Amino acid sequence: MERLKVLKTYKVYIGGKFPRTESGRYYSPKNAKGEVLGNICFCSRKDIRNSVVAARKAFGGWSERAANNRGQILYRIAEMLEGRKAQFIEELILQGSTKVQAEKEVVLSIDRLIYYAGWCDKYTQVLGSVNPVASSHFNFSMHVPTGVVGILADQKTSLIGLISLIAPVIAGGNTCVVLASEKLPLCAITFSEVLNSSDLPGGVLNVLTGSCSEMMKPLTTHMDVNAMIYSGSDKSIVKELKESSALNLKRILHYDLDWMKADSQDLYKLSDFQEVKTTWHPIENIGGASSSY
Amino acid sequence: MAKKKENQSKAVKWDYSPAPESSSHINMKDQYELFIGGKWVKPSSGKYFDTINPANKRKLAKIAYANEKDIDKAVKAARKAYKTVWSKTAPAERAKYIYRIARLMQERAREFAVIESLDSGKVIRESRDVDVPLACNHFFYYAGWADKLEYAFPNRKVESLGVAGQITPWNFPLLMAAWKIAPALATGNCVVLKPAETTPLTALKLAEIIEESGLPPGVVNIVTGYGDTGAAIVNHDDVDKIAFTGSTGVGKIIQKAIASTDKKATLELGGKSANIILEDAPIDQAVEGIVNGIFFNQGHVCCAGSRLFVQESVAEEVIEKLKHRISSLIVGDPMDKNTDIGAINSKEQLDIINRYIKIGLDEGATMYQPDCSLPKSGYYCRPTLFMNVAQSSTIVQEEIFGPVLTIQTFRTVDEAIEKANNTPYGLAAGIWTDKGSRIFNLANKLNAGVIWANTYNKFDPTSPFGGYKESGFGREGGLQGLSAYVKLK
């Protein structure tokens, strides 16, 4: 007798926990062959709010972690993903990729995590400056995270687009709320399980599924979201994001890139979600001795 | 014995003899036109407006009022200069033009300072020692970047944007024009700049210097007018970048207006910055810092330390010393070198400040103002302290942009951090303590773009300035200030 396969209940990831959507709603996206991918949570405005609260709560701890530790955790995420490669390849194939494409996408995703893991304890060195001011002050500028970032993940890919957006954001000490690809949501949810076993504190990354057009507004108009990323080419979405930014001056970033390309990763994706903080520290200025003595 | 006592009780009255800066050596016209394409052109509407001296309400000059047509002309001139000359000028030559502007400004520094004080109401000591030298140095600093841009952006090719539309505020008229123009030119852009309607004179004097410097016509265009003139710049199709310094309200309107375009924007907006006095602070020095933090430039400073937080154990002493200190501040003629607090920039701004003072009183706060005399004519406001305010008080929440300070106390460092960060703004913060390690702790945790420790309202061309959250985005000054005017390839 053939063994009955155990099907997976896809949940969302909020504050380090896996609830279903509070709305009780679901949708059942299909692949090109007409096969149902699963009964996916159709998240609501309330889920967005809960996620933003979780992300804000996690921000202090995450942004103040030692850079080295953040790097270790990103590396750990890559390790966990490596161990579950097969599952992601299977999901990508189910969502319409060929085996070759799927393998390539998963491997690239792992490598991209490693790339940004390495930046964690280096970007402030590359981007920061000691400024030679004319007064008796030690004046330095360093990059610090912007805060809570809302991410509208790439709609065309299930995994690589997601990884390419979240990795620089969390590497830089931000926390985020991600709306997964509407038609290709499986990898985002499974990736949450990877996160959950990788020492990433709950709330740093929150993953929601459902209708992007419905959830975009509550996310972009949320007063406690500091920045938004949109990946894609829809000009009307960019316009809506920029307009809503006028509410609390959210930083709006728009990328229209092929994330499978090697050059779609760089330092500037990371610095896009950083604020420059400049400190004037006093220098004692008494006595006449100079360093030539 | 008795006689000695009598002498002591009789307060010695220290009168300062007037020490006015002469304005006889300055060169000012009765009427200014628009500086477009290297020429002084009349506004197409034929309209002019007056700029007055807020210290005595006397008219200084008639200023051209630019409309959409004039802006179009200015943008076209800038585009033409960009295409035909400026984008083809070697970076090292670009640098030399900017150096030359810096030098010409230095040569006429005193003239700039006098006109700045006449037009804006700020005291001559500040325009002479702060505004004008900083403005010159800003050009001098950015000049050198013009041929070194590849070192500022690792692994990238740097390209200019094209035409930058720049709108500056009335609180530091010349300095803000320098902050905008210098980095734009260094990165190879052309400029259309509109100074604020109440303080256009020094930007127009700068236009004269730019003309004198031989900078190719159209690279910098200076147009004057009101908000609708600024809107015409923001909405012009052929402007690639908007740089605005001003209120958060207008910043939000601009952000909305350019939402459907590819225009880049930097917005330098409002603030409600915290100045935190810890119990181990050098108190006398801190009191000077509080005064400088809020009364510098009549409090017309976006990063003004307008919310004072004092640790409970020293609150009484600090407040008492602060009251004593502000009772000796001289409010009066900005041209007098003894004056500490000059004129409020406009009647409109004085009305706003007075409205907030009334709200403060209505909401039950305790006010202290010294009983100093004010000049009879002109717009003036006494230095004002408000005690017994809550986090939710309107005067604690909203930017007043005047010489009004709210005072709150705290017990622990954590409480200070929490209260200081509890604002939609994030421009600056001050920390006063004797302990270096404590400075770094607070500097890490305060959400503000600029942190001053044991000092306040310090600026330098090499030091980036700009805020978090609703204080806007982008930085001006320093290496980081370049990125607002380039695209990376």
JSON list of C-alpha atoms in Angstrom, two decimals, chain B residues 176-375:
[
{"chain": "B", "resi": 176, "resn": "MET", "atom": "CA", "xyz": [22.36, 77.22, 3.73]},
{"chain": "B", "resi": 177, "resn": "ALA", "atom": "CA", "xyz": [23.02, 78.49, 0.21]},
{"chain": "B", "resi": 178, "resn": "ALA", "atom": "CA", "xyz": [26.65, 77.41, 0.66]},
{"chain": "B", "resi": 179, "resn": "TRP", "atom": "CA", "xyz": [25.59, 74.00, 2.02]},
{"chain": "B", "resi": 180, "resn": "LYS", "atom": "CA", "xyz": [23.50, 73.49, -1.10]},
{"chain": "B", "resi": 181, "resn": "ILE", "atom": "CA", "xyz": [25.57, 75.02, -3.87]},
{"chain": "B", "resi": 182, "resn": "ALA", "atom": "CA", "xyz": [29.08, 73.88, -2.91]},
{"chain": "B", "resi": 183, "resn": "PRO", "atom": "CA", "xyz": [28.52, 70.09, -2.99]},
{"chain": "B", "resi": 184, "resn": "ALA", "atom": "CA", "xyz": [26.27, 70.37, -6.07]},
{"chain": "B", "resi": 185, "resn": "LEU", "atom": "CA", "xyz": [29.00, 72.15, -8.04]},
{"chain": "B", "resi": 186, "resn": "ALA", "atom": "CA", "xyz": [31.77, 69.88, -6.78]},
{"chain": "B", "resi": 187, "resn": "THR", "atom": "CA", "xyz": [29.89, 66.83, -8.05]},
{"chain": "B", "resi": 188, "resn": "GLY", "atom": "CA", "xyz": [29.31, 68.49, -11.43]},
{"chain": "B", "resi": 189, "resn": "ASN", "atom": "CA", "xyz": [25.69, 69.59, -11.21]},
{"chain": "B", "resi": 190, "resn": "CYS", "atom": "CA", "xyz": [24.09, 72.88, -12.17]},
{"chain": "B", "resi": 191, "resn": "VAL", "atom": "CA", "xyz": [21.86, 74.74, -9.76]},
{"chain": "B", "resi": 192, "resn": "VAL", "atom": "CA", "xyz": [18.64, 76.73, -9.51]},
{"chain": "B", "resi": 193, "resn": "LEU", "atom": "CA", "xyz": [18.47, 78.09, -5.98]},
{"chain": "B", "resi": 194, "resn": "LYS", "atom": "CA", "xyz": [15.67, 79.98, -4.30]},
{"chain": "B", "resi": 195, "resn": "PRO", "atom": "CA", "xyz": [16.44, 81.72, -1.01]},
{"chain": "B", "resi": 196, "resn": "ALA", "atom": "CA", "xyz": [13.68, 82.39, 1.50]},
{"chain": "B", "resi": 197, "resn": "GLU", "atom": "CA", "xyz": [11.49, 85.42, 0.80]},
{"chain": "B", "resi": 198, "resn": "THR", "atom": "CA", "xyz": [12.36, 87.20, 4.06]},
{"chain": "B", "resi": 199, "resn": "THR", "atom": "CA", "xyz": [16.14, 86.84, 3.62]},
{"chain": "B", "resi": 200, "resn": "PRO", "atom": "CA", "xyz": [17.14, 86.93, -0.05]},
{"chain": "B", "resi": 201, "resn": "LEU", "atom": "CA", "xyz": [19.96, 89.46, 0.10]},
{"chain": "B", "resi": 202, "resn": "THR", "atom": "CA", "xyz": [23.06, 87.40, 0.88]},
{"chain": "B", "resi": 203, "resn": "ALA", "atom": "CA", "xyz": [22.16, 84.78, -1.74]},
{"chain": "B", "resi": 204, "resn": "LEU", "atom": "CA", "xyz": [21.93, 87.64, -4.26]},
{"chain": "B", "resi": 205, "resn": "LYS", "atom": "CA", "xyz": [25.27, 88.98, -3.06]},
{"chain": "B", "resi": 206, "resn": "LEU", "atom": "CA", "xyz": [26.61, 85.46, -3.57]},
{"chain": "B", "resi": 207, "resn": "ALA", "atom": "CA", "xyz": [25.24, 85.60, -7.12]},
{"chain": "B", "resi": 208, "resn": "GLU", "atom": "CA", "xyz": [27.32, 88.75, -7.65]},
{"chain": "B", "resi": 209, "resn": "ILE", "atom": "CA", "xyz": [30.40, 86.90, -6.48]},
{"chain": "B", "resi": 210, "resn": "ILE", "atom": "CA", "xyz": [29.60, 83.95, -8.70]},
{"chain": "B", "resi": 211, "resn": "GLU", "atom": "CA", "xyz": [29.30, 86.36, -11.61]},
{"chain": "B", "resi": 212, "resn": "GLU", "atom": "CA", "xyz": [32.64, 87.91, -10.65]},
{"chain": "B", "resi": 213, "resn": "SER", "atom": "CA", "xyz": [34.28, 84.50, -10.36]},
{"chain": "B", "resi": 214, "resn": "GLY", "atom": "CA", "xyz": [33.78, 83.80, -14.04]},
{"chain": "B", "resi": 215, "resn": "LEU", "atom": "CA", "xyz": [31.78, 80.62, -13.41]},
{"chain": "B", "resi": 216, "resn": "PRO", "atom": "CA", "xyz": [30.18, 79.75, -16.77]},
{"chain": "B", "resi": 217, "resn": "PRO", "atom": "CA", "xyz": [26.75, 81.41, -17.15]},
{"chain": "B", "resi": 218, "resn": "GLY", "atom": "CA", "xyz": [23.83, 79.23, -16.08]},
{"chain": "B", "resi": 219, "resn": "VAL", "atom": "CA", "xyz": [25.81, 76.90, -13.81]},
{"chain": "B", "resi": 220, "resn": "VAL", "atom": "CA", "xyz": [24.28, 78.69, -10.82]},
{"chain": "B", "resi": 221, "resn": "ASN", "atom": "CA", "xyz": [20.99, 80.55, -11.08]},
{"chain": "B", "resi": 222, "resn": "ILE", "atom": "CA", "xyz": [19.49, 82.41, -8.14]},
{"chain": "B", "resi": 223, "resn": "VAL", "atom": "CA", "xyz": [15.77, 83.11, -8.27]},
{"chain": "B", "resi": 224, "resn": "THR", "atom": "CA", "xyz": [13.76, 84.88, -5.61]},
{"chain": "B", "resi": 225, "resn": "GLY", "atom": "CA", "xyz": [10.14, 84.65, -4.59]},
{"chain": "B", "resi": 226, "resn": "TYR", "atom": "CA", "xyz": [7.64, 83.06, -2.23]},
{"chain": "B", "resi": 227, "resn": "GLY", "atom": "CA", "xyz": [6.36, 79.50, -1.76]},
{"chain": "B", "resi": 228, "resn": "ASP", "atom": "CA", "xyz": [4.80, 79.38, -5.22]},
{"chain": "B", "resi": 229, "resn": "THR", "atom": "CA", "xyz": [8.21, 80.11, -6.71]},
{"chain": "B", "resi": 230, "resn": "GLY", "atom": "CA", "xyz": [9.62, 77.17, -4.76]},
{"chain": "B", "resi": 231, "resn": "ALA", "atom": "CA", "xyz": [6.72, 74.98, -5.91]},
{"chain": "B", "resi": 232, "resn": "ALA", "atom": "CA", "xyz": [7.53, 75.85, -9.51]},
{"chain": "B", "resi": 233, "resn": "ILE", "atom": "CA", "xyz": [11.05, 74.51, -8.98]},
{"chain": "B", "resi": 234, "resn": "VAL", "atom": "CA", "xyz": [9.80, 71.34, -7.29]},
{"chain": "B", "resi": 235, "resn": "ASN", "atom": "CA", "xyz": [7.28, 70.67, -10.05]},
{"chain": "B", "resi": 236, "resn": "HIS", "atom": "CA", "xyz": [9.51, 71.48, -13.02]},
{"chain": "B", "resi": 237, "resn": "ASP", "atom": "CA", "xyz": [9.92, 68.42, -15.24]},
{"chain": "B", "resi": 238, "resn": "ASP", "atom": "CA", "xyz": [13.54, 69.02, -16.06]},
{"chain": "B", "resi": 239, "resn": "VAL", "atom": "CA", "xyz": [14.85, 69.20, -12.50]},
{"chain": "B", "resi": 240, "resn": "ASP", "atom": "CA", "xyz": [16.70, 66.03, -11.47]},
{"chain": "B", "resi": 241, "resn": "LYS", "atom": "CA", "xyz": [17.06, 66.70, -7.79]},
{"chain": "B", "resi": 242, "resn": "ILE", "atom": "CA", "xyz": [15.35, 68.66, -5.07]},
{"chain": "B", "resi": 243, "resn": "ALA", "atom": "CA", "xyz": [17.27, 69.79, -2.02]},
{"chain": "B", "resi": 244, "resn": "PHE", "atom": "CA", "xyz": [15.11, 71.47, 0.56]},
{"chain": "B", "resi": 245, "resn": "THR", "atom": "CA", "xyz": [15.74, 72.82, 4.02]},
{"chain": "B", "resi": 246, "resn": "GLY", "atom": "CA", "xyz": [12.71, 74.03, 5.92]},
{"chain": "B", "resi": 247, "resn": "SER", "atom": "CA", "xyz": [9.70, 72.86, 7.86]},
{"chain": "B", "resi": 248, "resn": "THR", "atom": "CA", "xyz": [8.60, 69.24, 8.11]},
{"chain": "B", "resi": 249, "resn": "GLY", "atom": "CA", "xyz": [5.16, 70.30, 6.84]},
{"chain": "B", "resi": 250, "resn": "VAL", "atom": "CA", "xyz": [6.53, 71.66, 3.56]},
{"chain": "B", "resi": 251, "resn": "GLY", "atom": "CA", "xyz": [8.98, 68.74, 3.32]},
{"chain": "B", "resi": 252, "resn": "LYS", "atom": "CA", "xyz": [6.06, 66.32, 3.33]},
{"chain": "B", "resi": 253, "resn": "ILE", "atom": "CA", "xyz": [4.29, 68.33, 0.60]},
{"chain": "B", "resi": 254, "resn": "ILE", "atom": "CA", "xyz": [7.43, 68.16, -1.53]},
{"chain": "B", "resi": 255, "resn": "GLN", "atom": "CA", "xyz": [7.80, 64.42, -0.99]},
{"chain": "B", "resi": 256, "resn": "LYS", "atom": "CA", "xyz": [4.22, 63.96, -2.17]},
{"chain": "B", "resi": 257, "resn": "ALA", "atom": "CA", "xyz": [4.63, 66.29, -5.12]},
{"chain": "B", "resi": 258, "resn": "ILE", "atom": "CA", "xyz": [7.58, 64.37, -6.54]},
{"chain": "B", "resi": 259, "resn": "ALA", "atom": "CA", "xyz": [6.20, 60.88, -5.81]},
{"chain": "B", "resi": 260, "resn": "SER", "atom": "CA", "xyz": [5.47, 60.06, -9.44]},
{"chain": "B", "resi": 261, "resn": "THR", "atom": "CA", "xyz": [8.81, 61.33, -10.69]},
{"chain": "B", "resi": 262, "resn": "ASP", "atom": "CA", "xyz": [12.38, 60.04, -10.59]},
{"chain": "B", "resi": 263, "resn": "LYS", "atom": "CA", "xyz": [13.61, 63.18, -8.85]},
{"chain": "B", "resi": 264, "resn": "LYS", "atom": "CA", "xyz": [16.06, 62.53, -6.07]},
{"chain": "B", "resi": 265, "resn": "ALA", "atom": "CA", "xyz": [15.40, 64.44, -2.86]},
{"chain": "B", "resi": 266, "resn": "THR", "atom": "CA", "xyz": [17.16, 65.47, 0.27]},
{"chain": "B", "resi": 267, "resn": "LEU", "atom": "CA", "xyz": [14.99, 67.04, 2.91]},
{"chain": "B", "resi": 268, "resn": "GLU", "atom": "CA", "xyz": [16.48, 68.77, 5.90]},
{"chain": "B", "resi": 269, "resn": "LEU", "atom": "CA", "xyz": [13.50, 69.40, 8.14]},
{"chain": "B", "resi": 270, "resn": "GLY", "atom": "CA", "xyz": [12.45, 70.23, 11.67]},
{"chain": "B", "resi": 271, "resn": "GLY", "atom": "CA", "xyz": [13.56, 69.05, 15.04]},
{"chain": "B", "resi": 272, "resn": "LYS", "atom": "CA", "xyz": [12.82, 69.05, 18.74]},
{"chain": "B", "resi": 273, "resn": "SER", "atom": "CA", "xyz": [16.22, 68.17, 19.99]},
{"chain": "B", "resi": 274, "resn": "ALA", "atom": "CA", "xyz": [17.01, 67.09, 23.53]},
{"chain": "B", "resi": 275, "resn": "ASN", "atom": "CA", "xyz": [19.78, 68.66, 25.57]},
{"chain": "B", "resi": 276, "resn": "ILE", "atom": "CA", "xyz": [20.56, 66.33, 28.47]},
{"chain": "B", "resi": 277, "resn": "ILE", "atom": "CA", "xyz": [22.35, 67.51, 31.62]},
{"chain": "B", "resi": 278, "resn": "LEU", "atom": "CA", "xyz": [23.65, 64.69, 33.81]},
{"chain": "B", "resi": 279, "resn": "GLU", "atom": "CA", "xyz": [24.47, 65.22, 37.45]},
{"chain": "B", "resi": 280, "resn": "ASP", "atom": "CA", "xyz": [28.23, 64.98, 36.95]},
{"chain": "B", "resi": 281, "resn": "ALA", "atom": "CA", "xyz": [28.23, 67.66, 34.25]},
{"chain": "B", "resi": 282, "resn": "PRO", "atom": "CA", "xyz": [30.34, 70.78, 34.67]},
{"chain": "B", "resi": 283, "resn": "ILE", "atom": "CA", "xyz": [27.31, 72.86, 35.60]},
{"chain": "B", "resi": 284, "resn": "ASP", "atom": "CA", "xyz": [28.48, 76.35, 34.68]},
{"chain": "B", "resi": 285, "resn": "GLN", "atom": "CA", "xyz": [29.70, 75.13, 31.32]},
{"chain": "B", "resi": 286, "resn": "ALA", "atom": "CA", "xyz": [26.42, 73.25, 30.82]},
{"chain": "B", "resi": 287, "resn": "VAL", "atom": "CA", "xyz": [24.41, 76.38, 31.55]},
{"chain": "B", "resi": 288, "resn": "GLU", "atom": "CA", "xyz": [26.34, 78.20, 28.83]},
{"chain": "B", "resi": 289, "resn": "GLY", "atom": "CA", "xyz": [25.62, 75.23, 26.57]},
{"chain": "B", "resi": 290, "resn": "ILE", "atom": "CA", "xyz": [21.92, 75.35, 27.31]},
{"chain": "B", "resi": 291, "resn": "VAL", "atom": "CA", "xyz": [21.87, 79.07, 26.48]},
{"chain": "B", "resi": 292, "resn": "ASN", "atom": "CA", "xyz": [23.80, 78.48, 23.27]},
{"chain": "B", "resi": 293, "resn": "GLY", "atom": "CA", "xyz": [21.61, 75.49, 22.45]},
{"chain": "B", "resi": 294, "resn": "ILE", "atom": "CA", "xyz": [18.32, 77.34, 22.50]},
{"chain": "B", "resi": 295, "resn": "PHE", "atom": "CA", "xyz": [19.05, 81.07, 22.20]},
{"chain": "B", "resi": 296, "resn": "PHE", "atom": "CA", "xyz": [21.66, 80.88, 19.43]},
{"chain": "B", "resi": 297, "resn": "ASN", "atom": "CA", "xyz": [20.14, 82.67, 16.41]},
{"chain": "B", "resi": 298, "resn": "GLN", "atom": "CA", "xyz": [17.00, 83.50, 18.46]},
{"chain": "B", "resi": 299, "resn": "GLY", "atom": "CA", "xyz": [16.22, 79.77, 18.54]},
{"chain": "B", "resi": 300, "resn": "HIS", "atom": "CA", "xyz": [15.66, 79.81, 14.78]},
{"chain": "B", "resi": 301, "resn": "VAL", "atom": "CA", "xyz": [17.70, 76.66, 14.46]},
{"chain": "B", "resi": 302, "resn": "CYS", "atom": "CA", "xyz": [16.35, 73.33, 13.24]},
{"chain": "B", "resi": 303, "resn": "CYS", "atom": "CA", "xyz": [18.64, 71.49, 15.65]},
{"chain": "B", "resi": 304, "resn": "ALA", "atom": "CA", "xyz": [18.04, 73.89, 18.58]},
{"chain": "B", "resi": 305, "resn": "GLY", "atom": "CA", "xyz": [18.27, 72.19, 21.98]},
{"chain": "B", "resi": 306, "resn": "SER", "atom": "CA", "xyz": [14.66, 73.07, 22.69]},
{"chain": "B", "resi": 307, "resn": "ARG", "atom": "CA", "xyz": [13.92, 70.28, 25.15]},
{"chain": "B", "resi": 308, "resn": "LEU", "atom": "CA", "xyz": [16.10, 70.44, 28.22]},
{"chain": "B", "resi": 309, "resn": "PHE", "atom": "CA", "xyz": [16.39, 67.34, 30.40]},
{"chain": "B", "resi": 310, "resn": "VAL", "atom": "CA", "xyz": [18.13, 67.82, 33.74]},
{"chain": "B", "resi": 311, "resn": "GLN", "atom": "CA", "xyz": [18.95, 65.07, 36.21]},
{"chain": "B", "resi": 312, "resn": "GLU", "atom": "CA", "xyz": [16.83, 65.57, 39.32]},
{"chain": "B", "resi": 313, "resn": "SER", "atom": "CA", "xyz": [19.72, 65.88, 41.76]},
{"chain": "B", "resi": 314, "resn": "VAL", "atom": "CA", "xyz": [21.06, 68.98, 40.03]},
{"chain": "B", "resi": 315, "resn": "ALA", "atom": "CA", "xyz": [17.81, 70.34, 38.57]},
{"chain": "B", "resi": 316, "resn": "GLU", "atom": "CA", "xyz": [17.33, 73.06, 41.14]},
{"chain": "B", "resi": 317, "resn": "GLU", "atom": "CA", "xyz": [20.87, 74.35, 40.78]},
{"chain": "B", "resi": 318, "resn": "VAL", "atom": "CA", "xyz": [20.81, 74.25, 36.98]},
{"chain": "B", "resi": 319, "resn": "ILE", "atom": "CA", "xyz": [17.46, 76.02, 36.70]},
{"chain": "B", "resi": 320, "resn": "GLU", "atom": "CA", "xyz": [18.49, 78.69, 39.17]},
{"chain": "B", "resi": 321, "resn": "LYS", "atom": "CA", "xyz": [21.75, 79.35, 37.36]},
{"chain": "B", "resi": 322, "resn": "LEU", "atom": "CA", "xyz": [19.96, 79.30, 34.03]},
{"chain": "B", "resi": 323, "resn": "LYS", "atom": "CA", "xyz": [17.46, 81.92, 35.19]},
{"chain": "B", "resi": 324, "resn": "HIS", "atom": "CA", "xyz": [20.28, 84.05, 36.49]},
{"chain": "B", "resi": 325, "resn": "ARG", "atom": "CA", "xyz": [22.21, 83.67, 33.25]},
{"chain": "B", "resi": 326, "resn": "ILE", "atom": "CA", "xyz": [19.35, 84.57, 30.94]},
{"chain": "B", "resi": 327, "resn": "SER", "atom": "CA", "xyz": [18.53, 87.63, 32.99]},
{"chain": "B", "resi": 328, "resn": "SER", "atom": "CA", "xyz": [21.84, 89.07, 31.82]},
{"chain": "B", "resi": 329, "resn": "LEU", "atom": "CA", "xyz": [21.25, 88.35, 28.13]},
{"chain": "B", "resi": 330, "resn": "ILE", "atom": "CA", "xyz": [20.87, 91.46, 26.03]},
{"chain": "B", "resi": 331, "resn": "VAL", "atom": "CA", "xyz": [17.97, 91.39, 23.62]},
{"chain": "B", "resi": 332, "resn": "GLY", "atom": "CA", "xyz": [18.18, 94.16, 21.06]},
{"chain": "B", "resi": 333, "resn": "ASP", "atom": "CA", "xyz": [19.77, 95.64, 17.99]},
{"chain": "B", "resi": 334, "resn": "PRO", "atom": "CA", "xyz": [21.37, 92.82, 15.98]},
{"chain": "B", "resi": 335, "resn": "MET", "atom": "CA", "xyz": [24.00, 95.24, 14.68]},
{"chain": "B", "resi": 336, "resn": "ASP", "atom": "CA", "xyz": [25.29, 95.93, 18.20]},
{"chain": "B", "resi": 337, "resn": "LYS", "atom": "CA", "xyz": [28.23, 93.71, 19.10]},
{"chain": "B", "resi": 338, "resn": "ASN", "atom": "CA", "xyz": [26.99, 93.46, 22.69]},
{"chain": "B", "resi": 339, "resn": "THR", "atom": "CA", "xyz": [23.65, 91.95, 21.71]},
{"chain": "B", "resi": 340, "resn": "ASP", "atom": "CA", "xyz": [23.03, 88.31, 22.59]},
{"chain": "B", "resi": 341, "resn": "ILE", "atom": "CA", "xyz": [19.59, 87.82, 21.13]},
{"chain": "B", "resi": 342, "resn": "GLY", "atom": "CA", "xyz": [18.65, 89.71, 17.98]},
{"chain": "B", "resi": 343, "resn": "ALA", "atom": "CA", "xyz": [15.37, 90.22, 16.19]},
{"chain": "B", "resi": 344, "resn": "ILE", "atom": "CA", "xyz": [12.85, 87.53, 15.36]},
{"chain": "B", "resi": 345, "resn": "ASN", "atom": "CA", "xyz": [13.06, 87.02, 11.61]},
{"chain": "B", "resi": 346, "resn": "SER", "atom": "CA", "xyz": [9.53, 88.13, 10.69]},
{"chain": "B", "resi": 347, "resn": "LYS", "atom": "CA", "xyz": [6.21, 89.18, 12.14]},
{"chain": "B", "resi": 348, "resn": "GLU", "atom": "CA", "xyz": [4.80, 85.88, 10.99]},
{"chain": "B", "resi": 349, "resn": "GLN", "atom": "CA", "xyz": [7.39, 83.96, 13.02]},
{"chain": "B", "resi": 350, "resn": "LEU", "atom": "CA", "xyz": [6.93, 86.17, 16.06]},
{"chain": "B", "resi": 351, "resn": "ASP", "atom": "CA", "xyz": [3.19, 85.44, 15.94]},
{"chain": "B", "resi": 352, "resn": "ILE", "atom": "CA", "xyz": [3.91, 81.71, 15.84]},
{"chain": "B", "resi": 353, "resn": "ILE", "atom": "CA", "xyz": [6.25, 81.95, 18.83]},
{"chain": "B", "resi": 354, "resn": "ASN", "atom": "CA", "xyz": [3.76, 84.02, 20.81]},
{"chain": "B", "resi": 355, "resn": "ARG", "atom": "CA", "xyz": [1.01, 81.55, 20.00]},
{"chain": "B", "resi": 356, "resn": "TYR", "atom": "CA", "xyz": [3.13, 78.72, 21.42]},
{"chain": "B", "resi": 357, "resn": "ILE", "atom": "CA", "xyz": [3.93, 80.75, 24.53]},
{"chain": "B", "resi": 358, "resn": "LYS", "atom": "CA", "xyz": [0.20, 81.22, 25.05]},
{"chain": "B", "resi": 359, "resn": "ILE", "atom": "CA", "xyz": [-0.43, 77.49, 24.52]},
{"chain": "B", "resi": 360, "resn": "GLY", "atom": "CA", "xyz": [2.26, 76.74, 27.09]},
{"chain": "B", "resi": 361, "resn": "LEU", "atom": "CA", "xyz": [0.57, 78.96, 29.64]},
{"chain": "B", "resi": 362, "resn": "ASP", "atom": "CA", "xyz": [-2.90, 77.63, 28.78]},
{"chain": "B", "resi": 363, "resn": "GLU", "atom": "CA", "xyz": [-1.69, 74.07, 29.27]},
{"chain": "B", "resi": 364, "resn": "GLY", "atom": "CA", "xyz": [-0.55, 74.95, 32.77]},
{"chain": "B", "resi": 365, "resn": "ALA", "atom": "CA", "xyz": [3.22, 75.20, 32.39]},
{"chain": "B", "resi": 366, "resn": "THR", "atom": "CA", "xyz": [5.19, 77.65, 34.52]},
{"chain": "B", "resi": 367, "resn": "MET", "atom": "CA", "xyz": [6.89, 80.36, 32.51]},
{"chain": "B", "resi": 368, "resn": "TYR", "atom": "CA", "xyz": [9.98, 82.39, 33.30]},
{"chain": "B", "resi": 369, "resn": "GLN", "atom": "CA", "xyz": [11.10, 85.40, 31.28]},
{"chain": "B", "resi": 370, "resn": "PRO", "atom": "CA", "xyz": [13.71, 87.91, 32.42]},
{"chain": "B", "resi": 371, "resn": "ASP", "atom": "CA", "xyz": [12.49, 91.39, 32.67]},
{"chain": "B", "resi": 372, "resn": "CYS", "atom": "CA", "xyz": [14.82, 92.87, 30.07]},
{"chain": "B", "resi": 373, "resn": "SER", "atom": "CA", "xyz": [13.90, 95.81, 27.91]},
{"chain": "B", "resi": 374, "resn": "LEU", "atom": "CA", "xyz": [13.04, 95.32, 24.26]},
{"chain": "B", "resi": 375, "resn": "PRO", "atom": "CA", "xyz": [13.51, 97.83, 21.45]}
]
